[in-house]
mmCIF file of C-alpha atoms and ligand atoms in Angstrom:
data_model
loop_
_atom_site.group_PDB
_atom_site.id
_atom_site.type_symbol
_atom_site.label_atom_id
_atom_site.label_comp_id
_atom_site.label_asym_id
_atom_site.label_seq_id
_atom_site.Cartn_x
_atom_site.Cartn_y
_atom_site.Cartn_z
ATOM 1 C CA MET A 1 -0.503 0.314 0.348
ATOM 2 C CA ASN A 2 2.595 2.579 1.061
ATOM 3 C CA ASP A 3 4.376 1.803 -2.587
ATOM 4 C CA LYS A 4 1.362 4.318 -4.438
ATOM 5 C CA ARG A 5 2.020 6.947 -6.334
ATOM 6 C CA CYS A 6 0.424 9.717 -7.759
ATOM 7 C CA GLY A 7 1.293 12.552 -9.124
ATOM 8 C CA TYR A 8 -0.058 15.497 -11.441
ATOM 9 C CA VAL A 9 0.877 16.029 -15.109
ATOM 10 C CA ALA A 10 1.076 18.930 -17.279
ATOM 11 C CA ILE A 11 1.391 18.546 -21.327
ATOM 12 C CA VAL A 12 2.276 22.497 -22.062
ATOM 13 C CA GLY A 13 3.516 23.482 -25.869
ATOM 14 C CA ARG A 14 2.171 26.137 -28.489
ATOM 15 C CA PRO A 15 -0.421 24.232 -30.249
ATOM 16 C CA ASN A 16 0.016 21.568 -32.920
ATOM 17 C CA VAL A 17 3.539 20.139 -31.543
ATOM 18 C CA GLY A 18 1.507 17.372 -30.693
ATOM 19 C CA LYS A 19 0.158 17.537 -27.657
ATOM 20 C CA SER A 20 -3.189 15.603 -28.183
ATOM 21 C CA THR A 21 -1.280 13.068 -29.935
ATOM 22 C CA LEU A 22 1.548 12.623 -26.790
ATOM 23 C CA LEU A 23 -1.538 12.667 -24.473
ATOM 24 C CA ASN A 24 -3.491 9.545 -26.378
ATOM 25 C CA HIS A 25 -0.586 7.797 -26.875
ATOM 26 C CA LEU A 26 0.172 8.073 -22.831
ATOM 27 C CA LEU A 27 -2.820 6.938 -22.269
ATOM 28 C CA GLY A 28 -3.071 4.237 -24.569
ATOM 29 C CA GLN A 29 -4.413 1.493 -23.051
ATOM 30 C CA LYS A 30 -4.278 2.691 -19.471
ATOM 31 C CA LEU A 31 -6.795 4.622 -20.629
ATOM 32 C CA SER A 32 -9.430 6.081 -18.744
ATOM 33 C CA ILE A 33 -11.287 9.333 -19.723
ATOM 34 C CA THR A 34 -13.012 11.565 -16.372
ATOM 35 C CA SER A 35 -15.763 13.211 -17.088
ATOM 36 C CA ARG A 36 -15.464 14.130 -12.980
ATOM 37 C CA LYS A 37 -13.637 16.409 -11.399
ATOM 38 C CA PRO A 38 -11.985 13.827 -7.317
ATOM 39 C CA GLN A 39 -13.082 16.621 -4.987
ATOM 40 C CA THR A 40 -9.667 16.446 -4.451
ATOM 41 C CA THR A 41 -8.000 18.773 -7.681
ATOM 42 C CA ARG A 42 -9.622 22.300 -9.183
ATOM 43 C CA HIS A 43 -7.499 20.359 -11.934
ATOM 44 C CA GLN A 44 -9.365 20.028 -15.284
ATOM 45 C CA VAL A 45 -8.280 16.313 -15.848
ATOM 46 C CA LEU A 46 -7.678 14.477 -19.260
ATOM 47 C CA GLY A 47 -6.691 11.525 -18.588
ATOM 48 C CA VAL A 48 -5.581 9.294 -16.264
ATOM 49 C CA ARG A 49 -2.869 6.218 -16.428
ATOM 50 C CA THR A 50 -2.617 3.495 -13.679
ATOM 51 C CA GLU A 51 0.708 1.832 -14.663
ATOM 52 C CA GLY A 52 1.660 -1.155 -11.523
ATOM 53 C CA ASP A 53 1.593 0.907 -8.201
ATOM 54 C CA THR A 54 1.900 5.245 -10.127
ATOM 55 C CA GLN A 55 -0.983 6.709 -11.324
ATOM 56 C CA LEU A 56 -0.344 10.057 -13.456
ATOM 57 C CA ILE A 57 -3.001 11.795 -13.337
ATOM 58 C CA PHE A 58 -2.873 14.517 -16.642
ATOM 59 C CA VAL A 59 -4.089 17.867 -16.404
ATOM 60 C CA ASP A 60 -5.774 20.741 -18.875
ATOM 61 C CA THR A 61 -3.607 24.348 -18.849
ATOM 62 C CA PRO A 62 -6.322 26.708 -19.393
ATOM 63 C CA GLY A 63 -3.968 29.524 -20.343
ATOM 64 C CA LEU A 64 -2.205 28.238 -22.788
ATOM 65 C CA HIS A 65 -4.346 27.670 -25.690
ATOM 66 C CA LEU A 66 -3.664 30.730 -27.478
ATOM 67 C CA GLY A 67 -4.248 30.311 -31.170
ATOM 68 C CA GLN A 68 -3.999 31.992 -33.301
ATOM 69 C CA SER A 69 -3.406 35.034 -31.250
ATOM 70 C CA LYS A 70 -0.732 37.711 -30.530
ATOM 71 C CA ALA A 71 -2.484 39.325 -28.346
ATOM 72 C CA ILE A 72 -0.809 37.567 -24.860
ATOM 73 C CA ASN A 73 -2.470 39.529 -22.219
ATOM 74 C CA LYS A 74 -2.032 38.963 -18.650
ATOM 75 C CA VAL A 75 -5.258 37.364 -18.031
ATOM 76 C CA MET A 76 -4.683 34.073 -19.813
ATOM 77 C CA ASN A 77 -0.854 34.228 -18.236
ATOM 78 C CA LYS A 78 -2.287 34.185 -15.314
ATOM 79 C CA ALA A 79 -4.601 31.206 -16.286
ATOM 80 C CA ALA A 80 -1.688 29.398 -17.275
ATOM 81 C CA ALA A 81 0.551 30.068 -14.084
ATOM 82 C CA SER A 82 -2.516 29.094 -12.138
ATOM 83 C CA ALA A 83 -2.733 26.288 -14.040
ATOM 84 C CA LEU A 84 0.758 24.661 -13.526
ATOM 85 C CA ALA A 85 1.555 25.589 -9.836
ATOM 86 C CA ASP A 86 0.288 22.503 -8.035
ATOM 87 C CA VAL A 87 1.219 20.227 -10.556
ATOM 88 C CA ASP A 88 4.197 17.265 -9.937
ATOM 89 C CA PHE A 89 6.214 17.007 -13.240
ATOM 90 C CA ILE A 90 5.649 19.483 -16.924
ATOM 91 C CA LEU A 91 6.664 18.222 -20.119
ATOM 92 C CA PHE A 92 7.500 21.290 -21.823
ATOM 93 C CA VAL A 93 6.818 20.041 -25.803
ATOM 94 C CA CYS A 94 8.104 21.244 -28.458
ATOM 95 C CA ASP A 95 8.141 20.234 -32.676
ATOM 96 C CA ARG A 96 11.725 18.628 -33.943
ATOM 97 C CA GLY A 97 13.766 22.247 -34.968
ATOM 98 C CA LYS A 98 10.302 24.627 -35.545
ATOM 99 C CA TRP A 99 10.473 27.327 -32.998
ATOM 100 C CA THR A 100 8.225 30.483 -32.352
ATOM 101 C CA GLU A 101 7.606 33.568 -30.569
ATOM 102 C CA GLU A 102 4.377 31.004 -29.330
ATOM 103 C CA ASP A 103 6.924 27.846 -27.841
ATOM 104 C CA ASP A 104 9.187 31.408 -26.105
ATOM 105 C CA PHE A 105 6.202 32.598 -24.763
ATOM 106 C CA VAL A 106 5.390 29.013 -23.036
ATOM 107 C CA LEU A 107 8.456 28.208 -22.541
ATOM 108 C CA ASP A 108 9.336 31.236 -20.012
ATOM 109 C CA LEU A 109 5.761 30.288 -18.386
ATOM 110 C CA VAL A 110 7.654 26.950 -17.422
ATOM 111 C CA SER A 111 10.814 27.945 -16.702
ATOM 112 C CA ARG A 112 8.967 30.352 -14.493
ATOM 113 C CA GLU A 113 7.513 27.333 -12.603
ATOM 114 C CA SER A 114 8.819 25.333 -9.281
ATOM 115 C CA ALA A 115 7.789 21.668 -10.630
ATOM 116 C CA PRO A 116 10.319 19.543 -12.665
ATOM 117 C CA ALA A 117 9.970 19.866 -16.333
ATOM 118 C CA ALA A 118 10.535 17.850 -18.737
ATOM 119 C CA LEU A 119 11.658 18.984 -22.607
ATOM 120 C CA VAL A 120 9.930 16.239 -24.774
ATOM 121 C CA ILE A 121 10.965 16.985 -29.026
ATOM 122 C CA ASN A 122 8.590 15.368 -30.606
ATOM 123 C CA LYS A 123 8.259 14.881 -34.052
ATOM 124 C CA VAL A 124 11.369 12.901 -34.538
ATOM 125 C CA ASP A 125 10.192 11.088 -36.919
ATOM 126 C CA LEU A 126 10.478 13.755 -39.374
ATOM 127 C CA VAL A 127 14.350 13.947 -38.843
ATOM 128 C CA ASP A 128 16.298 11.901 -40.622
ATOM 129 C CA LYS A 129 19.761 12.473 -37.838
ATOM 130 C CA LEU A 130 18.723 12.271 -34.238
ATOM 131 C CA ASP A 131 22.649 14.189 -33.372
ATOM 132 C CA SER A 132 21.164 16.954 -36.236
ATOM 133 C CA LEU A 133 18.922 17.929 -33.094
ATOM 134 C CA ILE A 134 21.811 18.451 -31.016
ATOM 135 C CA PRO A 135 22.088 22.168 -31.698
ATOM 136 C CA PHE A 136 18.571 23.024 -31.164
ATOM 137 C CA THR A 137 18.061 20.806 -28.318
ATOM 138 C CA ASP A 138 20.887 22.245 -26.203
ATOM 139 C CA GLU A 139 19.918 25.144 -27.267
ATOM 140 C CA ILE A 140 16.728 25.889 -25.543
ATOM 141 C CA ALA A 141 17.692 23.109 -22.502
ATOM 142 C CA GLN A 142 19.969 26.968 -21.524
ATOM 143 C CA ARG A 143 16.822 28.205 -21.184
ATOM 144 C CA GLY A 144 14.732 25.713 -19.582
ATOM 145 C CA ARG A 145 15.120 23.909 -16.226
ATOM 146 C CA PHE A 146 15.007 20.740 -17.544
ATOM 147 C CA GLU A 147 15.652 17.433 -15.809
ATOM 148 C CA ALA A 148 15.525 15.622 -19.215
ATOM 149 C CA VAL A 149 15.139 15.526 -22.741
ATOM 150 C CA PHE A 150 12.997 13.145 -24.640
ATOM 151 C CA PRO A 151 13.533 12.997 -28.628
ATOM 152 C CA VAL A 152 9.632 11.967 -29.268
ATOM 153 C CA SER A 153 7.591 10.336 -32.484
ATOM 154 C CA ALA A 154 3.778 10.970 -30.338
ATOM 155 C CA LEU A 155 2.842 9.849 -34.082
ATOM 156 C CA ARG A 156 4.387 6.856 -33.905
ATOM 157 C CA ASP A 157 5.267 5.880 -30.602
ATOM 158 C CA ARG A 158 8.279 6.163 -30.466
ATOM 159 C CA GLY A 159 10.146 7.372 -27.017
ATOM 160 C CA LEU A 160 7.325 7.803 -25.350
ATOM 161 C CA ASP A 161 8.119 4.529 -22.743
ATOM 162 C CA GLU A 162 11.128 5.836 -21.571
ATOM 163 C CA LEU A 163 9.062 9.356 -20.838
ATOM 164 C CA ALA A 164 6.153 7.570 -19.136
ATOM 165 C CA ARG A 165 8.423 5.840 -16.880
ATOM 166 C CA PHE A 166 10.727 9.160 -16.013
ATOM 167 C CA ILE A 167 7.376 10.845 -15.158
ATOM 168 C CA GLU A 168 6.249 7.858 -13.195
ATOM 169 C CA ALA A 169 9.743 7.484 -11.163
ATOM 170 C CA ARG A 170 9.065 11.194 -10.365
ATOM 171 C CA ALA A 171 5.473 10.567 -8.744
ATOM 172 C CA PRO A 172 5.186 11.587 -5.061
ATOM 173 C CA ALA A 173 4.409 9.051 -3.056
ATOM 174 C CA GLY A 174 0.588 9.172 -2.372
ATOM 175 C CA PRO A 175 -2.440 6.907 -2.814
ATOM 176 C CA HIS A 176 -4.217 7.065 -6.475
ATOM 177 C CA LEU A 177 -6.689 9.797 -7.096
ATOM 178 C CA PHE A 178 -8.691 7.803 -9.002
ATOM 179 C CA PRO A 179 -9.783 3.807 -9.430
ATOM 180 C CA ASP A 180 -6.940 1.906 -11.448
ATOM 181 C CA ASP A 181 -9.501 -0.230 -13.190
ATOM 182 C CA GLN A 182 -12.732 1.629 -13.819
ATOM 183 C CA VAL A 183 -13.883 3.337 -16.238
ATOM 184 C CA THR A 184 -17.131 4.584 -16.724
ATOM 185 C CA ASP A 185 -20.153 3.571 -19.421
ATOM 186 C CA ARG A 186 -20.127 7.619 -20.011
ATOM 187 C CA SER A 187 -16.148 8.209 -19.992
ATOM 188 C CA GLN A 188 -16.649 4.785 -22.370
ATOM 189 C CA ARG A 189 -18.342 6.244 -24.360
ATOM 190 C CA PHE A 190 -17.295 9.963 -24.205
ATOM 191 C CA LEU A 191 -13.996 7.896 -25.616
ATOM 192 C CA ALA A 192 -15.422 6.254 -28.471
ATOM 193 C CA ALA A 193 -16.844 9.201 -29.712
ATOM 194 C CA GLU A 194 -14.032 11.279 -30.046
ATOM 195 C CA LEU A 195 -11.830 8.173 -31.162
ATOM 196 C CA VAL A 196 -14.452 8.114 -34.314
ATOM 197 C CA ARG A 197 -14.217 12.326 -34.412
ATOM 198 C CA GLU A 198 -10.324 11.450 -34.177
ATOM 199 C CA LYS A 199 -10.171 9.826 -37.924
ATOM 200 C CA ILE A 200 -12.602 11.422 -39.003
ATOM 201 C CA ILE A 201 -9.743 14.048 -39.055
ATOM 202 C CA ARG A 202 -7.034 11.840 -39.665
ATOM 203 C CA GLN A 203 -8.684 11.500 -43.228
ATOM 204 C CA LEU A 204 -10.690 14.139 -44.156
ATOM 205 C CA GLY A 205 -8.594 17.133 -42.140
ATOM 206 C CA ASP A 206 -9.515 19.985 -40.226
ATOM 207 C CA GLU A 207 -12.193 21.965 -41.485
ATOM 208 C CA LEU A 208 -15.260 18.969 -41.527
ATOM 209 C CA PRO A 209 -14.780 17.899 -38.170
ATOM 210 C CA TYR A 210 -16.021 21.400 -37.410
ATOM 211 C CA ALA A 211 -19.105 20.985 -38.652
ATOM 212 C CA THR A 212 -19.659 17.069 -37.202
ATOM 213 C CA ALA A 213 -20.487 16.008 -33.634
ATOM 214 C CA VAL A 214 -20.557 12.670 -33.389
ATOM 215 C CA GLU A 215 -22.543 10.378 -30.667
ATOM 216 C CA ILE A 216 -22.933 7.624 -29.407
ATOM 217 C CA GLU A 217 -26.146 5.621 -30.118
ATOM 218 C CA ASP A 218 -25.974 2.359 -28.283
ATOM 219 C CA PHE A 219 -23.387 1.217 -27.021
ATOM 220 C CA ALA A 220 -23.583 -2.812 -25.589
ATOM 221 C CA GLN A 221 -22.070 -6.167 -24.533
ATOM 222 C CA ASP A 222 -23.255 -9.097 -25.926
ATOM 223 C CA GLN A 223 -23.346 -12.459 -24.447
ATOM 224 C CA ARG A 224 -20.190 -12.960 -25.764
ATOM 225 C CA GLY A 225 -18.644 -10.223 -23.953
ATOM 226 C CA VAL A 226 -18.365 -8.035 -28.609
ATOM 227 C CA LEU A 227 -19.258 -4.536 -27.573
ATOM 228 C CA HIS A 228 -22.028 -3.485 -30.137
ATOM 229 C CA ILE A 229 -20.988 0.603 -30.500
ATOM 230 C CA HIS A 230 -23.629 2.344 -33.116
ATOM 231 C CA ALA A 231 -21.638 5.855 -33.485
ATOM 232 C CA LEU A 232 -24.448 8.260 -35.342
ATOM 233 C CA ILE A 233 -21.487 11.415 -37.038
ATOM 234 C CA LEU A 234 -24.166 14.254 -37.701
ATOM 235 C CA VAL A 235 -23.009 17.013 -40.590
ATOM 236 C CA GLU A 236 -24.586 20.312 -41.164
ATOM 237 C CA ARG A 237 -24.741 19.652 -45.069
ATOM 238 C CA ALA A 238 -25.339 17.337 -47.769
ATOM 239 C CA GLY A 239 -22.325 17.907 -49.324
ATOM 240 C CA GLN A 240 -19.768 17.101 -46.255
ATOM 241 C CA LYS A 241 -21.998 13.909 -46.102
ATOM 242 C CA LYS A 242 -20.787 12.634 -49.241
ATOM 243 C CA ILE A 243 -17.307 13.623 -48.335
ATOM 244 C CA LEU A 244 -17.509 11.921 -44.954
ATOM 245 C CA VAL A 245 -19.158 9.113 -46.827
ATOM 246 C CA GLY A 246 -16.641 8.749 -49.960
ATOM 247 C CA GLU A 247 -17.308 6.847 -53.421
ATOM 248 C CA SER A 248 -19.228 3.634 -52.393
ATOM 249 C CA GLY A 249 -18.514 4.208 -48.670
ATOM 250 C CA GLU A 250 -15.243 4.245 -49.275
ATOM 251 C CA ARG A 251 -14.026 6.652 -46.731
ATOM 252 C CA LEU A 252 -16.794 5.912 -43.880
ATOM 253 C CA LYS A 253 -15.698 1.850 -44.477
ATOM 254 C CA SER A 254 -12.422 3.369 -43.348
ATOM 255 C CA ILE A 255 -12.361 5.730 -40.272
ATOM 256 C CA GLY A 256 -15.198 2.603 -39.095
ATOM 257 C CA THR A 257 -11.834 0.743 -39.238
ATOM 258 C CA ALA A 258 -9.424 2.534 -38.107
ATOM 259 C CA ALA A 259 -11.862 3.432 -35.182
ATOM 260 C CA ARG A 260 -12.689 -0.038 -34.165
ATOM 261 C CA LYS A 261 -9.443 -1.262 -33.866
ATOM 262 C CA ASP A 262 -8.140 2.314 -31.526
ATOM 263 C CA MET A 263 -11.610 1.447 -29.668
ATOM 264 C CA GLU A 264 -10.501 -2.608 -29.218
ATOM 265 C CA ARG A 265 -7.081 -1.530 -28.376
ATOM 266 C CA ALA A 266 -8.752 0.499 -25.381
ATOM 267 C CA PHE A 267 -11.083 -1.065 -24.907
ATOM 268 C CA ASP A 268 -8.975 -4.667 -24.770
ATOM 269 C CA ASN A 269 -12.366 -5.508 -25.873
ATOM 270 C CA LYS A 270 -14.310 -7.106 -29.991
ATOM 271 C CA VAL A 271 -15.636 -4.776 -30.793
ATOM 272 C CA MET A 272 -18.600 -4.472 -33.966
ATOM 273 C CA LEU A 273 -18.894 -0.437 -35.180
ATOM 274 C CA LYS A 274 -21.462 0.547 -36.793
ATOM 275 C CA LEU A 275 -21.698 4.265 -38.612
ATOM 276 C CA TRP A 276 -24.481 6.214 -39.862
ATOM 277 C CA VAL A 277 -23.976 9.467 -41.123
ATOM 278 C CA LYS A 278 -27.385 11.969 -40.798
ATOM 279 C CA VAL A 279 -27.780 15.610 -42.399
ATOM 280 C CA LYS A 280 -29.332 17.757 -39.341
ATOM 281 C CA SER A 281 -28.192 21.115 -40.727
ATOM 282 C CA GLY A 282 -28.629 24.049 -37.519
ATOM 283 C CA TRP A 283 -27.823 20.489 -35.532
ATOM 284 C CA SER A 284 -24.969 22.496 -33.325
ATOM 285 C CA ASP A 285 -28.168 24.675 -31.673
ATOM 286 C CA ASP A 286 -29.224 21.352 -30.620
ATOM 287 C CA ALA A 287 -28.955 20.467 -26.993
ATOM 288 C CA ARG A 288 -28.901 17.260 -27.518
ATOM 289 C CA ALA A 289 -25.457 16.641 -30.388
ATOM 290 C CA LEU A 290 -24.630 19.916 -28.286
ATOM 291 C CA LYS A 291 -23.245 17.758 -25.466
ATOM 292 C CA THR A 292 -22.049 14.912 -27.214
ATOM 293 C CA LEU A 293 -19.973 17.608 -29.446
ATOM 294 C CA GLY A 294 -16.103 15.944 -29.272
ATOM 295 C CA ILE A 295 -13.916 17.662 -26.928
ATOM 296 C CA ASP A 296 -9.737 17.891 -28.563
ATOM 297 C CA PRO A 297 -8.582 16.263 -25.079
ATOM 298 C CA LEU A 298 -6.197 19.831 -25.116
ATOM 299 C CA GLY A 299 -9.077 22.107 -25.772
ATOM 300 C CA ASP A 300 -7.045 23.383 -28.441
ATOM 301 C CA PRO A 301 -8.844 26.050 -31.075
HETATM 302 P P1 GDP B 1 -1.848 20.453 -30.498
HETATM 303 O O1 GDP B 1 -2.380 20.781 -31.482
HETATM 304 O O2 GDP B 1 -0.594 20.102 -30.135
HETATM 305 O O3 GDP B 1 -2.257 19.048 -29.073
HETATM 306 O O4 GDP B 1 -0.891 19.030 -31.300
HETATM 307 P P2 GDP B 1 -1.909 18.074 -31.947
HETATM 308 O O5 GDP B 1 -1.736 16.429 -31.466
HETATM 309 O O6 GDP B 1 -2.921 17.868 -32.817
HETATM 310 O O7 GDP B 1 -0.962 17.401 -33.217
HETATM 311 C C1 GDP B 1 -0.456 18.220 -34.054
HETATM 312 C C2 GDP B 1 -0.014 17.992 -35.784
HETATM 313 O O8 GDP B 1 0.937 16.969 -35.805
HETATM 314 C C3 GDP B 1 -1.223 16.449 -36.736
HETATM 315 O O9 GDP B 1 -1.289 16.456 -37.760
HETATM 316 C C4 GDP B 1 -0.799 15.418 -35.507
HETATM 317 O O10 GDP B 1 -0.904 14.497 -36.239
HETATM 318 C C5 GDP B 1 0.889 15.680 -36.191
HETATM 319 N N1 GDP B 1 2.266 14.793 -34.878
HETATM 320 C C6 GDP B 1 1.266 14.277 -33.990
HETATM 321 N N2 GDP B 1 2.671 13.973 -33.224
HETATM 322 C C7 GDP B 1 3.336 13.298 -34.042
HETATM 323 C C8 GDP B 1 4.756 12.974 -34.817
HETATM 324 O O11 GDP B 1 5.177 12.594 -33.736
HETATM 325 N N3 GDP B 1 5.278 13.283 -35.696
HETATM 326 C C9 GDP B 1 4.460 13.682 -36.978
HETATM 327 N N4 GDP B 1 5.018 12.953 -37.597
HETATM 328 N N5 GDP B 1 2.965 13.696 -36.631
HETATM 329 C C10 GDP B 1 2.942 14.090 -35.917
HETATM 330 MG MG1 MG B 2 -4.594 18.954 -29.342
#
């Protein structure tokens, strides 16, 4: 009992460096997205990973979602700082070799915090020689107080085990705040909808998904243990439905296959997934649809 560890981890970085991808992969099978905050925290919890005796609670950092806004105001600054103030570990994520003013901003914020931090250089699958990253890495490392540097590919799942082990070893001793294995039906439905949305984004790019909502209409386990999941994809216009479904249904089929594979991994269960697409203009005014609107786990605009 006394060996239990539990720590709060913030994943920070400017938009597009791969934070959501990193989170999804770090959670992987151990995913238990929770929509309820425990009483003990004022953080917005994005996901929980429990491996053996160690529980990592990944939390959101609201003020860091700067999006396109260059006018970084004090309010944002404060919100981010307060969200970072009481985490146990910070992962500062950047894109290999691609550095912008927004990176500067986030790095400055992180440098002011007292929590230990690691520098995560993401997308190294796009780098020919890792050696070529050394000057870039050195320069950033000098500006922050990083305990370690991890070149990773969140997308290709490279370097993530080492990273996870490192954070786990630094989680403070303490009881787990979330059940180790309990995944609620609600969070499973949420995750199922998220996975469908993610595949739509992967396969169709960023534009269409803003006009889509995913609703899980049915989520049930049959006697043989197979999970039957029916997801309804709502779009605003007939043209969008056409794109989503594709030539003779090819696109929808491939979205469904990819989503099903991830669901089977996440739920550790055989899954039968059915996707429907329905045109419903003005769905975004519909409260029921709105409730199930997919949310980017890291809330970037
Ligand atoms: P966020 O805005 O920081 O949450 O970034 P996302 O996780 O949404 O990723 C932004 C884009 O970078 C997406 O198109 C990802 O597929 C892509 N991406 C994320 N990680 C990697 C990686 O390791 N390698 C490559 N090549 N692309 C990545
Ligand atoms: Mg994101």
